PDB file of C-alpha atoms in Angstrom:
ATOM      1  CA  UNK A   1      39.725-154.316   2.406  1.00  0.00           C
ATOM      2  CA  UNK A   2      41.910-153.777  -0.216  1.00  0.00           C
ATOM      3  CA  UNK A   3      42.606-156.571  -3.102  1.00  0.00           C
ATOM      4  CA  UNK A   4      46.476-156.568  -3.331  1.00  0.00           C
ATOM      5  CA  UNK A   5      46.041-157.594  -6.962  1.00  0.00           C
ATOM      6  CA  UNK A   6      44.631-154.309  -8.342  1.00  0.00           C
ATOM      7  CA  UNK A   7      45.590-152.341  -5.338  1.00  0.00           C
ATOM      8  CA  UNK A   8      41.883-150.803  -5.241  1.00  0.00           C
ATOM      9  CA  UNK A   9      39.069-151.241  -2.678  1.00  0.00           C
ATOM     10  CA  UNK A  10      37.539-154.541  -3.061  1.00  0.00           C
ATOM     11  CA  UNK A  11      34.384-152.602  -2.968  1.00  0.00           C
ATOM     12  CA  UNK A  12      33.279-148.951  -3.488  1.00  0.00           C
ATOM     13  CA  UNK A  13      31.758-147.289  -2.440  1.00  0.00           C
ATOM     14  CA  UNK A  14      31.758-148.255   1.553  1.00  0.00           C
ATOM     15  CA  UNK A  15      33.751-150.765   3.806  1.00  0.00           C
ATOM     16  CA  UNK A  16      34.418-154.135   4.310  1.00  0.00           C
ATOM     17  CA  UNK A  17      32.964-154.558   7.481  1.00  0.00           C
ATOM     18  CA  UNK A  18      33.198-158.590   7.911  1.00  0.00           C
ATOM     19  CA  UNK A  19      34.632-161.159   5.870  1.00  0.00           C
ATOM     20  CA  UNK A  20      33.190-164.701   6.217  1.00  0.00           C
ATOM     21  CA  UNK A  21      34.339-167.594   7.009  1.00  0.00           C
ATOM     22  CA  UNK A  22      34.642-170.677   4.167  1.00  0.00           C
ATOM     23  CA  UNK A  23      31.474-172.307   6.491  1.00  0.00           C
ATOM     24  CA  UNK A  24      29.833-169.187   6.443  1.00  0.00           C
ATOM     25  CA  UNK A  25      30.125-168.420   3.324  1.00  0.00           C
ATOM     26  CA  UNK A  26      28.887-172.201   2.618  1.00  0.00           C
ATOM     27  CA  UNK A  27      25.417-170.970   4.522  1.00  0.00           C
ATOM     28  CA  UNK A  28      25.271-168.270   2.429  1.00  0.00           C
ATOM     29  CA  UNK A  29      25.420-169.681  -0.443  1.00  0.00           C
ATOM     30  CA  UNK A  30      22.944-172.426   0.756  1.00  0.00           C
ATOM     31  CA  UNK A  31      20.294-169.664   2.277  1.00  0.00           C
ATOM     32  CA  UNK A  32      20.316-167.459  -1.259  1.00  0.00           C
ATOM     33  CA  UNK A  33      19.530-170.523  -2.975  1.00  0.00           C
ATOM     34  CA  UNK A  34      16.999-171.007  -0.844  1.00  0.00           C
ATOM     35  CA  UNK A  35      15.006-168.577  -1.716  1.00  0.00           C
ATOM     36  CA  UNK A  36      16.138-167.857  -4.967  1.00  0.00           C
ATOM     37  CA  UNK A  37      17.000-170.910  -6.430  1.00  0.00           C
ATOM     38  CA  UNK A  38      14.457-173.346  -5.374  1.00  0.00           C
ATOM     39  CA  UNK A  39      13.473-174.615  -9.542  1.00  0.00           C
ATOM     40  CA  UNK A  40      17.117-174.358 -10.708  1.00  0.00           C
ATOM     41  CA  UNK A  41      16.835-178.110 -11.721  1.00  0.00           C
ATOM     42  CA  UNK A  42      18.445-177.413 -15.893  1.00  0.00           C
ATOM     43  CA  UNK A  43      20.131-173.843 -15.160  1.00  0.00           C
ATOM     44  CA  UNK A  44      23.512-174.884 -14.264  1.00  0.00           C
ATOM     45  CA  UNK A  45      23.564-172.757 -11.182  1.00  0.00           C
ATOM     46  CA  UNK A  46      26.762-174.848 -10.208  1.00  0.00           C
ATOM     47  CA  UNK A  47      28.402-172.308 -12.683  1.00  0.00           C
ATOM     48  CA  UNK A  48      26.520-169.075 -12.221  1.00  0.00           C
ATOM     49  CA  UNK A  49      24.101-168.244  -9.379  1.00  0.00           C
ATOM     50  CA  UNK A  50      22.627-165.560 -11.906  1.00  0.00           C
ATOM     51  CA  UNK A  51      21.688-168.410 -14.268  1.00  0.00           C
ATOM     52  CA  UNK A  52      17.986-168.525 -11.993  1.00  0.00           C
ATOM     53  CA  UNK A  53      17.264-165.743 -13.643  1.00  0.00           C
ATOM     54  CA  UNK A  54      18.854-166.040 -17.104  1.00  0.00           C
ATOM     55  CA  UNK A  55      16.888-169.656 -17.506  1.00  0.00           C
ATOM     56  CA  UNK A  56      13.943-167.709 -15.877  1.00  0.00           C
ATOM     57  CA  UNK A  57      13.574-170.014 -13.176  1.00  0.00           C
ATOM     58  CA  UNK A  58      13.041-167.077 -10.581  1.00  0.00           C
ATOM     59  CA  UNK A  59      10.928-163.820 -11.555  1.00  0.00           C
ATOM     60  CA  UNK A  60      13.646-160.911 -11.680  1.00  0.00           C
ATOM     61  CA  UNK A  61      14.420-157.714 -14.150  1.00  0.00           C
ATOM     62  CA  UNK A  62      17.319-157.330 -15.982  1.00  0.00           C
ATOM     63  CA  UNK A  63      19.391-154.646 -17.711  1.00  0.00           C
ATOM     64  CA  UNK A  64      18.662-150.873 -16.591  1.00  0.00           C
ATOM     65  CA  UNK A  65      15.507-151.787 -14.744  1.00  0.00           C
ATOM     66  CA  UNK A  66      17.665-154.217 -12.686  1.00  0.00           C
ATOM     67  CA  UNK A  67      19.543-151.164 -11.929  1.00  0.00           C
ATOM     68  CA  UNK A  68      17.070-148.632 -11.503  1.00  0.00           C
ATOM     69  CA  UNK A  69      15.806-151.054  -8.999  1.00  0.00           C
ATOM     70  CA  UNK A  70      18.936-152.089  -6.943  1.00  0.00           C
ATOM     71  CA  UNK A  71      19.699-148.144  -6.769  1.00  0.00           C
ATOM     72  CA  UNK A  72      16.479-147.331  -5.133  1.00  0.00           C
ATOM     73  CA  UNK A  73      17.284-150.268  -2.361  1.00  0.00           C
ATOM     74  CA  UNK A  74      18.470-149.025   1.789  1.00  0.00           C
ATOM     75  CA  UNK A  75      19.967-151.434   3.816  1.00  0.00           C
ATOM     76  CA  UNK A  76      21.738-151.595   7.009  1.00  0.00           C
ATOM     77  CA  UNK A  77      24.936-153.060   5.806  1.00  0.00           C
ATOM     78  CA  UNK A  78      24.806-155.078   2.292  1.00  0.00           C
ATOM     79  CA  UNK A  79      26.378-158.302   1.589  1.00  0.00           C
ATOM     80  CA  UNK A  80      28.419-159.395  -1.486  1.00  0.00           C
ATOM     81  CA  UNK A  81      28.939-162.936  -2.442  1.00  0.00           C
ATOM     82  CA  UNK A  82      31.528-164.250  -5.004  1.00  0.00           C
ATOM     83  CA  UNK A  83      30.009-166.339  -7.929  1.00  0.00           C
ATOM     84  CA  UNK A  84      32.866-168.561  -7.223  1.00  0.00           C
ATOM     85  CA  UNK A  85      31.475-169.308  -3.312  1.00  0.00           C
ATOM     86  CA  UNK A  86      35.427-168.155  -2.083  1.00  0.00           C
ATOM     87  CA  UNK A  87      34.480-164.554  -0.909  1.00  0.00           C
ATOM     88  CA  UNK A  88      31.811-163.338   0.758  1.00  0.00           C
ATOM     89  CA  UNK A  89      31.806-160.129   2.991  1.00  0.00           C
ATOM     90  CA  UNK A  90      30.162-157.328   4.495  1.00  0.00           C
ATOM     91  CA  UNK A  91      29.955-153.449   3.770  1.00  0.00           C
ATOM     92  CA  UNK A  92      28.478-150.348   5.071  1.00  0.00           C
ATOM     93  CA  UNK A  93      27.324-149.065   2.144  1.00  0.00           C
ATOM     94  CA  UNK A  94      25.186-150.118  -1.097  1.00  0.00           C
ATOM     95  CA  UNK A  95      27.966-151.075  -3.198  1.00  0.00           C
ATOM     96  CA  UNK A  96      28.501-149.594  -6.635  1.00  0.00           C
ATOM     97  CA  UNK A  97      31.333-151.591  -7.962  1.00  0.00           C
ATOM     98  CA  UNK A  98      33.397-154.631  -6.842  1.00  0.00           C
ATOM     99  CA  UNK A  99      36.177-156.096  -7.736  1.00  0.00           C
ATOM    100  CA  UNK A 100      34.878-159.419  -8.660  1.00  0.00           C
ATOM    101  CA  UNK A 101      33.867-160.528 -11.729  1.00  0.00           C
ATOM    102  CA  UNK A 102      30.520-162.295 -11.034  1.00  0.00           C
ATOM    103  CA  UNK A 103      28.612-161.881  -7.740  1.00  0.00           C
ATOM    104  CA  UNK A 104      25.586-161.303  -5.504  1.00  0.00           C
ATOM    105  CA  UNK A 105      24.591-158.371  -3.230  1.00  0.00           C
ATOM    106  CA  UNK A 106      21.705-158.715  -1.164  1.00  0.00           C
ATOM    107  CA  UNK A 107      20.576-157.738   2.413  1.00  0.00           C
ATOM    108  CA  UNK A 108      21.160-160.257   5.270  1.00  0.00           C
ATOM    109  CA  UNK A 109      17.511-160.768   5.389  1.00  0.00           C
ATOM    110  CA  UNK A 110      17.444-161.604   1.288  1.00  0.00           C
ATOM    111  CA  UNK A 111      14.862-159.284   0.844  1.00  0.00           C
ATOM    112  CA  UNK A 112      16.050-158.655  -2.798  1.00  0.00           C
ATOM    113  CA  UNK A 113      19.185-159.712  -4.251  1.00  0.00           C
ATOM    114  CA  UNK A 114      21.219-157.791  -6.908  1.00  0.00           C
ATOM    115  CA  UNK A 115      23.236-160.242  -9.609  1.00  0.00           C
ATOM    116  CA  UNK A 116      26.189-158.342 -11.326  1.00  0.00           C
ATOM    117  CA  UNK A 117      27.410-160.748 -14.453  1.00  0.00           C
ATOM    118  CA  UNK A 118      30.427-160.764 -16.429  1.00  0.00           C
ATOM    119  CA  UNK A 119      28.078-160.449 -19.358  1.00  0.00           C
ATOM    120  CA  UNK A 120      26.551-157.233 -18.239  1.00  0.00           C
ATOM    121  CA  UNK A 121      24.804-155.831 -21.318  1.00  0.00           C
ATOM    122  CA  UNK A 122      24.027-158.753 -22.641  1.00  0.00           C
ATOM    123  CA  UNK A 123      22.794-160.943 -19.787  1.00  0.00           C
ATOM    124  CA  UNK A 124      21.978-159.097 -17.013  1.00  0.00           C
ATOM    125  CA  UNK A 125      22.597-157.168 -14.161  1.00  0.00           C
ATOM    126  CA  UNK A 126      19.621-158.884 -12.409  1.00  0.00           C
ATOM    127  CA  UNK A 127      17.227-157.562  -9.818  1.00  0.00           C
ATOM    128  CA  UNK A 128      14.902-159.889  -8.040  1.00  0.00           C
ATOM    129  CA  UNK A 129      12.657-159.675  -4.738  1.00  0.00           C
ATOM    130  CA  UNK A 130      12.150-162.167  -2.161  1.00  0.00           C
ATOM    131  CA  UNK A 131       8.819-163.789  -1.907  1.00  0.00           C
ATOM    132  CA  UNK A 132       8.027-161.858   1.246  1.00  0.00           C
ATOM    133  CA  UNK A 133      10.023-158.718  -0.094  1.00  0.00           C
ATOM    134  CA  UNK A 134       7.592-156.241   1.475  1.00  0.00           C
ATOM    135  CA  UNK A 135       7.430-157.656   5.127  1.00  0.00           C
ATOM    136  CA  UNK A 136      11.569-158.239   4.943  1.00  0.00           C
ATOM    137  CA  UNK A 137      12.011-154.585   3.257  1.00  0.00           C
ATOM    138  CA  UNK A 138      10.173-152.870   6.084  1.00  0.00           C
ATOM    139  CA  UNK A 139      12.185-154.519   8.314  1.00  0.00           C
ATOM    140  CA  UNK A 140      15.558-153.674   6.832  1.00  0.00           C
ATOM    141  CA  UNK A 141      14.208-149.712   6.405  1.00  0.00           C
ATOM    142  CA  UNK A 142      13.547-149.821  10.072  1.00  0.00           C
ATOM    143  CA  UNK A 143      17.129-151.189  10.802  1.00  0.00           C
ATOM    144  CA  UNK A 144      18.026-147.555   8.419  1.00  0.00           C
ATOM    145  CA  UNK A 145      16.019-145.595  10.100  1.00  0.00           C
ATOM    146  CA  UNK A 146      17.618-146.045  13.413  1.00  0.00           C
ATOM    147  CA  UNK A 147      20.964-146.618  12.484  1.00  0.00           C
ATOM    148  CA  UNK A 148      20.404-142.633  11.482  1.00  0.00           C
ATOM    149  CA  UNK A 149      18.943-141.714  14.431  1.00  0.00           C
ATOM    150  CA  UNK A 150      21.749-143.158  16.388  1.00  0.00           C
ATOM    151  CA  UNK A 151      24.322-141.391  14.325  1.00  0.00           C
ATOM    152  CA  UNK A 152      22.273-138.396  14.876  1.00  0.00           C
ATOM    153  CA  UNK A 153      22.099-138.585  18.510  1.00  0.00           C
ATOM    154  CA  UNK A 154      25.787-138.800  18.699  1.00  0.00           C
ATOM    155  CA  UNK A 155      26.693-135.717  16.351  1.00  0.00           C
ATOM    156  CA  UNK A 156      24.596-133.899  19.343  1.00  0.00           C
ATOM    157  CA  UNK A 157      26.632-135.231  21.734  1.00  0.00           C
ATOM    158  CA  UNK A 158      23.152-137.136  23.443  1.00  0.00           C
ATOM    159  CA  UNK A 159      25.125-140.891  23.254  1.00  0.00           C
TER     160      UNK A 159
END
């Protein structure tokens, strides 16, 4: 998908595999706060999803260990939500950059959640894990794992 604004990939690196409906997007939003913003009573999440973990209402890292951490993360495809709750879509690949100014990236499970900010540097990126990170992560390696071993049986011509 490309934004016809700037002319450039919406995301990169990767594909926009599925956009979401208004509704779905809706759940979305409603699911990640779920998890993540349970005690945002006080941190105006209305304006920023990421202000759970500026107001420290949900355990996450910030800066370059937010990074370190979201670059380590696998995935079989990786969603990205708009701060703004008017975008949210699908890619194939762990997205490095998006054309949005303030948004989410997380698994579908929410296993972790990535929070790029407009005041990167300052306040954030953020990096947090789900409560039940380590059963969901397994999961979503295992999802990797044979997504590879599909792709491998087709370059040998078995599928």
């Amino acid at each position: 998908m490309v934004d016809r604004r700037f002319h450039e990939p919406l995301v990169t690196p990767g594909q926009v595999t599925h956009t979401f409906s208004k509704q779905e997007v809706a759940a979305l939003v409603a699911q990640w706060l779920e998890v993540f913003g349970q005690d945002r009573f006080g941190a105006n999440a209305r304006a920023y999803l990421w202000h759970v973990f500026s107001f420290e209402r949900y355990p996450s890292v910030s800066g370059a260990p937010a990074q370190a951490a979201y670059d380590q993360q696998q995935a079989h495809e990786y969603i990205v939500l708009s701060n703004d709750r008017d975008l949210a879509f699908t890619t194939d690949q762990r997205p490095v950059r998006a054309m949005l100014r303030d948004y989410q990236v997380f698994p579908p499970n929410l296993a972790w959640t990535m929070s790029f900010t407009h005041e990167d540097g300052w306040l954030g990126p953020y990096f947090a894990k789900h409560p039940q990170h380590d059963r969901l992560n397994a999961i979503n390696l295992a999802k990797v794992q044979k997504t590879r071993d599909i792709e491998a049986a087709r370059r040998k011509g078995w599928l």
